[in-house]
PDB file of C-alpha atoms in Angstrom:
ATOM      1  CA  LYS S   1       3.580   3.688  -7.036  1.00  0.00           C
ATOM      2  CA  ASN S   2       3.104   5.704  -3.819  1.00  0.00           C
ATOM      3  CA  GLN S   3       1.536   3.451  -1.225  1.00  0.00           C
ATOM      4  CA  VAL S   4       1.014   3.326   2.513  1.00  0.00           C
ATOM      5  CA  GLU S   5       0.207  -0.039   4.067  1.00  0.00           C
ATOM      6  CA  GLN S   6      -0.873  -0.591   7.642  1.00  0.00           C
ATOM      7  CA  SER S   7      -1.005  -3.708   9.764  1.00  0.00           C
ATOM      8  CA  PRO S   8      -2.828  -5.284  11.349  1.00  0.00           C
ATOM      9  CA  GLN S   9      -6.150  -4.361   9.756  1.00  0.00           C
ATOM     10  CA  SER S  10      -7.861  -4.782  13.122  1.00  0.00           C
ATOM     11  CA  LEU S  11      -6.807  -5.505  16.670  1.00  0.00           C
ATOM     12  CA  ILE S  12      -8.560  -6.371  19.925  1.00  0.00           C
ATOM     13  CA  ILE S  13      -6.762  -5.896  23.235  1.00  0.00           C
ATOM     14  CA  LEU S  14      -7.674  -5.784  26.914  1.00  0.00           C
ATOM     15  CA  GLU S  15      -7.779  -2.522  28.802  1.00  0.00           C
ATOM     16  CA  GLY S  16      -4.418  -1.704  30.359  1.00  0.00           C
ATOM     17  CA  LYS S  17      -2.385  -3.630  27.792  1.00  0.00           C
ATOM     18  CA  ASN S  18       0.089  -2.121  25.332  1.00  0.00           C
ATOM     19  CA  CYS S  19      -0.065  -2.491  21.559  1.00  0.00           C
ATOM     20  CA  THR S  20       1.916  -1.518  18.476  1.00  0.00           C
ATOM     21  CA  LEU S  21       0.538  -0.608  15.065  1.00  0.00           C
ATOM     22  CA  GLN S  22       2.678  -0.774  11.922  1.00  0.00           C
ATOM     23  CA  CYS S  23       2.935   1.403   8.835  1.00  0.00           C
ATOM     24  CA  ASN S  24       5.090   0.688   5.781  1.00  0.00           C
ATOM     25  CA  TYR S  25       5.342   3.149   2.937  1.00  0.00           C
ATOM     26  CA  THR S  26       6.734   3.283  -0.571  1.00  0.00           C
ATOM     27  CA  VAL S  27       6.501   7.016  -1.089  1.00  0.00           C
ATOM     28  CA  SER S  28       8.907   9.400  -2.736  1.00  0.00           C
ATOM     29  CA  PRO S  29       9.872  12.126  -2.208  1.00  0.00           C
ATOM     30  CA  PHE S  30       8.985  11.862   1.457  1.00  0.00           C
ATOM     31  CA  SER S  31       8.148  15.017   3.399  1.00  0.00           C
ATOM     32  CA  ASN S  32       6.603  13.871   6.671  1.00  0.00           C
ATOM     33  CA  LEU S  33       4.620  11.065   8.274  1.00  0.00           C
ATOM     34  CA  ARG S  34       1.589  11.536  10.484  1.00  0.00           C
ATOM     35  CA  TRP S  35      -0.561   9.359  12.682  1.00  0.00           C
ATOM     36  CA  TYR S  36      -4.217  10.219  13.154  1.00  0.00           C
ATOM     37  CA  LYS S  37      -6.878   8.816  15.460  1.00  0.00           C
ATOM     38  CA  GLN S  38     -10.413   8.703  14.125  1.00  0.00           C
ATOM     39  CA  ASP S  39     -13.388   7.906  16.322  1.00  0.00           C
ATOM     40  CA  THR S  40     -16.457   6.513  14.593  1.00  0.00           C
ATOM     41  CA  GLY S  41     -18.448   9.260  12.884  1.00  0.00           C
ATOM     42  CA  ARG S  42     -15.912  11.972  13.638  1.00  0.00           C
ATOM     43  CA  GLY S  43     -13.043  13.631  11.817  1.00  0.00           C
ATOM     44  CA  PRO S  44      -9.454  12.418  12.338  1.00  0.00           C
ATOM     45  CA  VAL S  45      -7.396  13.971  15.124  1.00  0.00           C
ATOM     46  CA  SER S  46      -3.644  14.396  14.776  1.00  0.00           C
ATOM     47  CA  LEU S  47      -1.478  12.378  17.168  1.00  0.00           C
ATOM     48  CA  THR S  48       2.036  12.960  15.815  1.00  0.00           C
ATOM     49  CA  ILE S  49       3.809  14.391  12.786  1.00  0.00           C
ATOM     50  CA  MET S  50       7.434  13.467  12.033  1.00  0.00           C
ATOM     51  CA  THR S  51       9.875  14.666   9.416  1.00  0.00           C
ATOM     52  CA  PHE S  52      12.670  12.695   7.796  1.00  0.00           C
ATOM     53  CA  SER S  53      15.164  13.489  10.554  1.00  0.00           C
ATOM     54  CA  GLU S  54      12.966  12.507  13.500  1.00  0.00           C
ATOM     55  CA  ASN S  55      13.108   8.962  14.869  1.00  0.00           C
ATOM     56  CA  THR S  56      10.543   9.155  17.642  1.00  0.00           C
ATOM     57  CA  LYS S  57       7.814  11.451  18.886  1.00  0.00           C
ATOM     58  CA  SER S  58       5.464  11.077  21.834  1.00  0.00           C
ATOM     59  CA  ASN S  59       2.032  12.441  22.627  1.00  0.00           C
ATOM     60  CA  GLY S  60       0.969  11.241  26.051  1.00  0.00           C
ATOM     61  CA  ARG S  61       0.501   7.483  25.922  1.00  0.00           C
ATOM     62  CA  TYR S  62       1.127   7.467  22.168  1.00  0.00           C
ATOM     63  CA  THR S  63       4.688   7.072  20.845  1.00  0.00           C
ATOM     64  CA  ALA S  64       5.469   7.031  17.139  1.00  0.00           C
ATOM     65  CA  THR S  65       8.744   5.848  15.642  1.00  0.00           C
ATOM     66  CA  LEU S  66      10.107   6.378  12.154  1.00  0.00           C
ATOM     67  CA  ASP S  67      12.843   4.522  10.289  1.00  0.00           C
ATOM     68  CA  ALA S  68      13.337   6.445   7.049  1.00  0.00           C
ATOM     69  CA  ASP S  69      15.877   3.894   5.782  1.00  0.00           C
ATOM     70  CA  THR S  70      13.464   0.968   5.893  1.00  0.00           C
ATOM     71  CA  LYS S  71      10.435   3.216   5.316  1.00  0.00           C
ATOM     72  CA  GLN S  72       8.638   1.930   8.361  1.00  0.00           C
ATOM     73  CA  SER S  73       6.784   3.601  11.187  1.00  0.00           C
ATOM     74  CA  SER S  74       5.062   2.296  14.268  1.00  0.00           C
ATOM     75  CA  LEU S  75       2.601   3.704  16.764  1.00  0.00           C
ATOM     76  CA  HIS S  76       2.884   2.321  20.276  1.00  0.00           C
ATOM     77  CA  ILE S  77       0.004   2.763  22.703  1.00  0.00           C
ATOM     78  CA  THR S  78       0.827   2.309  26.368  1.00  0.00           C
ATOM     79  CA  ALA S  79      -1.619   1.267  29.080  1.00  0.00           C
ATOM     80  CA  SER S  80      -4.601   1.260  26.729  1.00  0.00           C
ATOM     81  CA  GLN S  81      -7.927   2.748  27.772  1.00  0.00           C
ATOM     82  CA  LEU S  82     -11.442   2.107  26.505  1.00  0.00           C
ATOM     83  CA  SER S  83     -11.356   5.536  24.844  1.00  0.00           C
ATOM     84  CA  ASP S  84      -8.467   4.359  22.651  1.00  0.00           C
ATOM     85  CA  SER S  85     -10.983   2.300  20.651  1.00  0.00           C
ATOM     86  CA  ALA S  86     -10.823   3.955  17.233  1.00  0.00           C
ATOM     87  CA  SER S  87      -9.291   3.749  13.790  1.00  0.00           C
ATOM     88  CA  TYR S  88      -5.614   4.764  13.544  1.00  0.00           C
ATOM     89  CA  ILE S  89      -4.497   6.118  10.209  1.00  0.00           C
ATOM     90  CA  CYS S  90      -0.942   6.531   8.941  1.00  0.00           C
ATOM     91  CA  VAL S  91      -0.478   9.337   6.417  1.00  0.00           C
ATOM     92  CA  VAL S  92       2.595  10.216   4.364  1.00  0.00           C
ATOM     93  CA  SER S  93       3.117  13.608   2.763  1.00  0.00           C
ATOM     94  CA  VAL S  94       4.729  13.700  -0.661  1.00  0.00           C
ATOM     95  CA  VAL S  95       6.151  17.009  -1.833  1.00  0.00           C
ATOM     96  CA  SER S  96       8.003  17.725  -5.075  1.00  0.00           C
ATOM     97  CA  SER S  97       8.663  21.145  -6.584  1.00  0.00           C
ATOM     98  CA  ASN S  98       5.524  23.134  -5.840  1.00  0.00           C
ATOM     99  CA  THR S  99       3.080  20.254  -5.644  1.00  0.00           C
ATOM    100  CA  GLY S 100       2.209  17.810  -2.934  1.00  0.00           C
ATOM    101  CA  LYS S 101      -0.312  15.264  -1.800  1.00  0.00           C
ATOM    102  CA  LEU S 102      -1.147  13.153   1.196  1.00  0.00           C
ATOM    103  CA  ILE S 103      -1.162   9.374   0.855  1.00  0.00           C
ATOM    104  CA  PHE S 104      -3.350   7.597   3.404  1.00  0.00           C
ATOM    105  CA  GLY S 105      -3.115   4.079   4.774  1.00  0.00           C
ATOM    106  CA  GLN S 106      -6.305   2.062   5.140  1.00  0.00           C
ATOM    107  CA  GLY S 107      -6.125   2.307   8.910  1.00  0.00           C
ATOM    108  CA  THR S 108      -5.999  -0.119  11.823  1.00  0.00           C
ATOM    109  CA  THR S 109      -9.193  -0.538  13.806  1.00  0.00           C
ATOM    110  CA  LEU S 110      -8.406  -0.936  17.480  1.00  0.00           C
ATOM    111  CA  GLN S 111     -10.918  -2.222  19.980  1.00  0.00           C
ATOM    112  CA  VAL S 112     -10.076  -2.054  23.670  1.00  0.00           C
ATOM    113  CA  LYS S 113     -12.170  -4.341  25.847  1.00  0.00           C
ATOM    114  CA  PRO S 114     -12.683  -4.070  29.612  1.00  0.00           C
TER     115      PRO S 114
ATOM    116  CA  LYS N   1     -11.105  29.030  19.553  1.00  0.00           C
ATOM    117  CA  ALA N   2     -13.665  27.464  17.224  1.00  0.00           C
ATOM    118  CA  GLY N   3     -12.660  24.364  15.297  1.00  0.00           C
ATOM    119  CA  VAL N   4     -13.223  23.497  11.654  1.00  0.00           C
ATOM    120  CA  THR N   5     -16.919  23.714  10.776  1.00  0.00           C
ATOM    121  CA  GLN N   6     -18.499  21.781   7.933  1.00  0.00           C
ATOM    122  CA  THR N   7     -22.035  22.208   6.683  1.00  0.00           C
ATOM    123  CA  PRO N   8     -24.301  20.488   6.184  1.00  0.00           C
ATOM    124  CA  ARG N   9     -23.586  17.410   8.337  1.00  0.00           C
ATOM    125  CA  TYR N  10     -25.834  15.141   6.276  1.00  0.00           C
ATOM    126  CA  LEU N  11     -27.092  15.337   2.709  1.00  0.00           C
ATOM    127  CA  ILE N  12     -29.133  13.104   0.429  1.00  0.00           C
ATOM    128  CA  LYS N  13     -29.022  13.739  -3.314  1.00  0.00           C
ATOM    129  CA  THR N  14     -30.233  11.986  -6.457  1.00  0.00           C
ATOM    130  CA  ARG N  15     -27.982  10.714  -9.238  1.00  0.00           C
ATOM    131  CA  GLY N  16     -27.229  13.424 -11.779  1.00  0.00           C
ATOM    132  CA  GLN N  17     -27.707  16.288  -9.351  1.00  0.00           C
ATOM    133  CA  GLN N  18     -24.946  18.523  -8.120  1.00  0.00           C
ATOM    134  CA  VAL N  19     -23.990  19.372  -4.549  1.00  0.00           C
ATOM    135  CA  THR N  20     -22.017  22.081  -2.761  1.00  0.00           C
ATOM    136  CA  LEU N  21     -20.363  21.480   0.601  1.00  0.00           C
ATOM    137  CA  SER N  22     -18.996  24.212   2.831  1.00  0.00           C
ATOM    138  CA  CYS N  23     -15.997  24.383   5.165  1.00  0.00           C
ATOM    139  CA  SER N  24     -15.045  27.173   7.566  1.00  0.00           C
ATOM    140  CA  PRO N  25     -11.438  26.802   8.751  1.00  0.00           C
ATOM    141  CA  ILE N  26      -9.956  27.705  12.112  1.00  0.00           C
ATOM    142  CA  SER N  27      -9.497  31.442  12.386  1.00  0.00           C
ATOM    143  CA  GLY N  28      -6.115  32.446  10.957  1.00  0.00           C
ATOM    144  CA  HIS N  29      -5.633  29.277   8.940  1.00  0.00           C
ATOM    145  CA  ARG N  30      -5.048  29.903   5.250  1.00  0.00           C
ATOM    146  CA  SER N  31      -5.061  26.343   3.931  1.00  0.00           C
ATOM    147  CA  VAL N  32      -8.139  24.185   3.429  1.00  0.00           C
ATOM    148  CA  SER N  33      -7.927  20.634   2.120  1.00  0.00           C
ATOM    149  CA  TRP N  34     -10.712  18.286   1.125  1.00  0.00           C
ATOM    150  CA  TYR N  35     -10.859  14.498   1.464  1.00  0.00           C
ATOM    151  CA  GLN N  36     -13.248  11.707   0.546  1.00  0.00           C
ATOM    152  CA  GLN N  37     -13.641   8.756   2.906  1.00  0.00           C
ATOM    153  CA  THR N  38     -15.375   5.516   1.897  1.00  0.00           C
ATOM    154  CA  PRO N  39     -15.301   2.047   3.499  1.00  0.00           C
ATOM    155  CA  GLY N  40     -13.672   0.541   0.414  1.00  0.00           C
ATOM    156  CA  GLN N  41     -11.080   3.180  -0.471  1.00  0.00           C
ATOM    157  CA  GLY N  42     -10.409   4.757   2.906  1.00  0.00           C
ATOM    158  CA  LEU N  43      -9.355   8.394   3.013  1.00  0.00           C
ATOM    159  CA  GLN N  44      -8.352   9.992  -0.268  1.00  0.00           C
ATOM    160  CA  PHE N  45      -7.012  13.489  -0.871  1.00  0.00           C
ATOM    161  CA  LEU N  46      -9.118  15.634  -3.204  1.00  0.00           C
ATOM    162  CA  PHE N  47      -7.402  19.027  -3.297  1.00  0.00           C
ATOM    163  CA  GLU N  48      -5.913  21.815  -1.238  1.00  0.00           C
ATOM    164  CA  TYR N  49      -6.542  25.538  -1.428  1.00  0.00           C
ATOM    165  CA  PHE N  50      -4.167  28.102  -0.003  1.00  0.00           C
ATOM    166  CA  SER N  51      -4.834  31.845  -0.176  1.00  0.00           C
ATOM    167  CA  GLU N  52      -7.654  31.324  -2.703  1.00  0.00           C
ATOM    168  CA  THR N  53      -5.477  29.258  -5.073  1.00  0.00           C
ATOM    169  CA  GLN N  54      -5.586  25.518  -5.640  1.00  0.00           C
ATOM    170  CA  ARG N  55      -2.142  24.343  -4.581  1.00  0.00           C
ATOM    171  CA  ASN N  56      -2.379  20.564  -4.754  1.00  0.00           C
ATOM    172  CA  LYS N  57      -4.729  18.087  -6.343  1.00  0.00           C
ATOM    173  CA  GLY N  58      -5.462  14.382  -5.942  1.00  0.00           C
ATOM    174  CA  ASN N  59      -6.594  11.918  -8.593  1.00  0.00           C
ATOM    175  CA  PHE N  60     -10.277  12.718  -8.899  1.00  0.00           C
ATOM    176  CA  PRO N  61     -12.305  13.522 -12.033  1.00  0.00           C
ATOM    177  CA  GLY N  62     -13.150  17.068 -13.020  1.00  0.00           C
ATOM    178  CA  ARG N  63     -16.660  16.660 -11.582  1.00  0.00           C
ATOM    179  CA  PHE N  64     -15.033  17.458  -8.250  1.00  0.00           C
ATOM    180  CA  SER N  65     -14.085  21.101  -7.921  1.00  0.00           C
ATOM    181  CA  GLY N  66     -13.597  23.646  -5.225  1.00  0.00           C
ATOM    182  CA  ARG N  67     -12.833  27.208  -4.414  1.00  0.00           C
ATOM    183  CA  GLN N  68     -11.640  29.318  -1.530  1.00  0.00           C
ATOM    184  CA  PHE N  69     -12.822  32.769  -0.604  1.00  0.00           C
ATOM    185  CA  SER N  70     -10.847  35.708   0.723  1.00  0.00           C
ATOM    186  CA  ASN N  71     -11.887  34.852   4.295  1.00  0.00           C
ATOM    187  CA  SER N  72     -10.388  31.340   3.764  1.00  0.00           C
ATOM    188  CA  ARG N  73     -13.780  29.646   3.794  1.00  0.00           C
ATOM    189  CA  SER N  74     -13.956  26.957   1.140  1.00  0.00           C
ATOM    190  CA  GLU N  75     -16.611  25.197  -0.870  1.00  0.00           C
ATOM    191  CA  MET N  76     -16.448  21.915  -2.703  1.00  0.00           C
ATOM    192  CA  ASN N  77     -18.756  21.135  -5.603  1.00  0.00           C
ATOM    193  CA  VAL N  78     -19.560  17.767  -7.119  1.00  0.00           C
ATOM    194  CA  SER N  79     -21.515  17.801 -10.378  1.00  0.00           C
ATOM    195  CA  THR N  80     -23.429  14.996 -12.076  1.00  0.00           C
ATOM    196  CA  LEU N  81     -23.493  12.895  -8.934  1.00  0.00           C
ATOM    197  CA  GLU N  82     -22.937   9.147  -9.174  1.00  0.00           C
ATOM    198  CA  LEU N  83     -23.868   6.448  -6.662  1.00  0.00           C
ATOM    199  CA  GLY N  84     -20.158   5.952  -5.979  1.00  0.00           C
ATOM    200  CA  ASP N  85     -19.853   9.512  -4.717  1.00  0.00           C
ATOM    201  CA  SER N  86     -21.647   8.478  -1.536  1.00  0.00           C
ATOM    202  CA  ALA N  87     -19.063   9.090   1.159  1.00  0.00           C
ATOM    203  CA  LEU N  88     -17.965  11.125   4.143  1.00  0.00           C
ATOM    204  CA  TYR N  89     -16.368  14.329   2.898  1.00  0.00           C
ATOM    205  CA  LEU N  90     -13.877  15.848   5.291  1.00  0.00           C
ATOM    206  CA  CYS N  91     -12.116  19.152   5.201  1.00  0.00           C
ATOM    207  CA  ALA N  92      -9.047  20.141   7.164  1.00  0.00           C
ATOM    208  CA  SER N  93      -7.437  23.478   7.819  1.00  0.00           C
ATOM    209  CA  SER N  94      -3.792  24.328   8.394  1.00  0.00           C
ATOM    210  CA  LEU N  95      -1.807  27.408   9.225  1.00  0.00           C
ATOM    211  CA  GLY N  96       0.542  26.799   6.293  1.00  0.00           C
ATOM    212  CA  THR N  97       0.217  24.375   3.437  1.00  0.00           C
ATOM    213  CA  ASN N  98      -1.321  21.108   4.568  1.00  0.00           C
ATOM    214  CA  MET N  99       1.629  19.205   3.143  1.00  0.00           C
ATOM    215  CA  ASN N 100       4.029  20.437   5.814  1.00  0.00           C
ATOM    216  CA  THR N 101       1.967  21.596   8.760  1.00  0.00           C
ATOM    217  CA  GLU N 102      -0.492  19.957  11.110  1.00  0.00           C
ATOM    218  CA  ALA N 103      -4.030  19.636   9.788  1.00  0.00           C
ATOM    219  CA  PHE N 104      -7.178  19.979  11.869  1.00  0.00           C
ATOM    220  CA  PHE N 105     -10.226  18.144  10.570  1.00  0.00           C
ATOM    221  CA  GLY N 106     -13.897  18.997  10.711  1.00  0.00           C
ATOM    222  CA  GLN N 107     -16.637  16.486  11.549  1.00  0.00           C
ATOM    223  CA  GLY N 108     -17.403  15.880   7.896  1.00  0.00           C
ATOM    224  CA  THR N 109     -20.442  15.932   5.632  1.00  0.00           C
ATOM    225  CA  ARG N 110     -22.083  12.556   5.040  1.00  0.00           C
ATOM    226  CA  LEU N 111     -23.317  12.535   1.420  1.00  0.00           C
ATOM    227  CA  THR N 112     -25.682   9.825   0.250  1.00  0.00           C
ATOM    228  CA  VAL N 113     -26.488   9.581  -3.457  1.00  0.00           C
ATOM    229  CA  VAL N 114     -29.614   7.600  -4.308  1.00  0.00           C
TER     230      VAL N 114
END
């Protein structure tokens, strides 16, 4: 069964600290993996998108890693800011023949406190 | 450049009614995908339209349908509404198929079924 699991479910950190969010997937055939940030009441915003051959990708203070062998990804946030408080969603794209779908994780809710 | 626009932002409907939601993609984007987001299930993929054709489909009943017009604008229809259809409905547009290219989300339509 195609699944994407994220951990932890929620996280509280102090402003300025770093944190790492995890994503494990059992999806086949894998096309790409994305991380999205979703603020409360708004649509998700893309942070990174990685294909099978990419191990790491950065977007400012956000760095995503991908290990296609172990089917794990992580999102590292450096020097957190209050505006980083949001839900972070891991999404895996499955493509076979001419069909495809996106499998979403349940998200990690991050709260950054002053 | 205008982003993805969804209308209406909020909607209240009664069980058994039907509803139509609208999504205008970013200019030049040919793919529009629809998603349902609920607290219990998280984000789930409904379907994707590309050049007026449904390209990919998630695991939702036939009460959920959609279409795309020649100007890439898309509508999603839900018939015979159930209480469980209460959710945030998001659409996303992409330059190519949403399975392989970055998706840009709208703010969503919050549907409440009473």
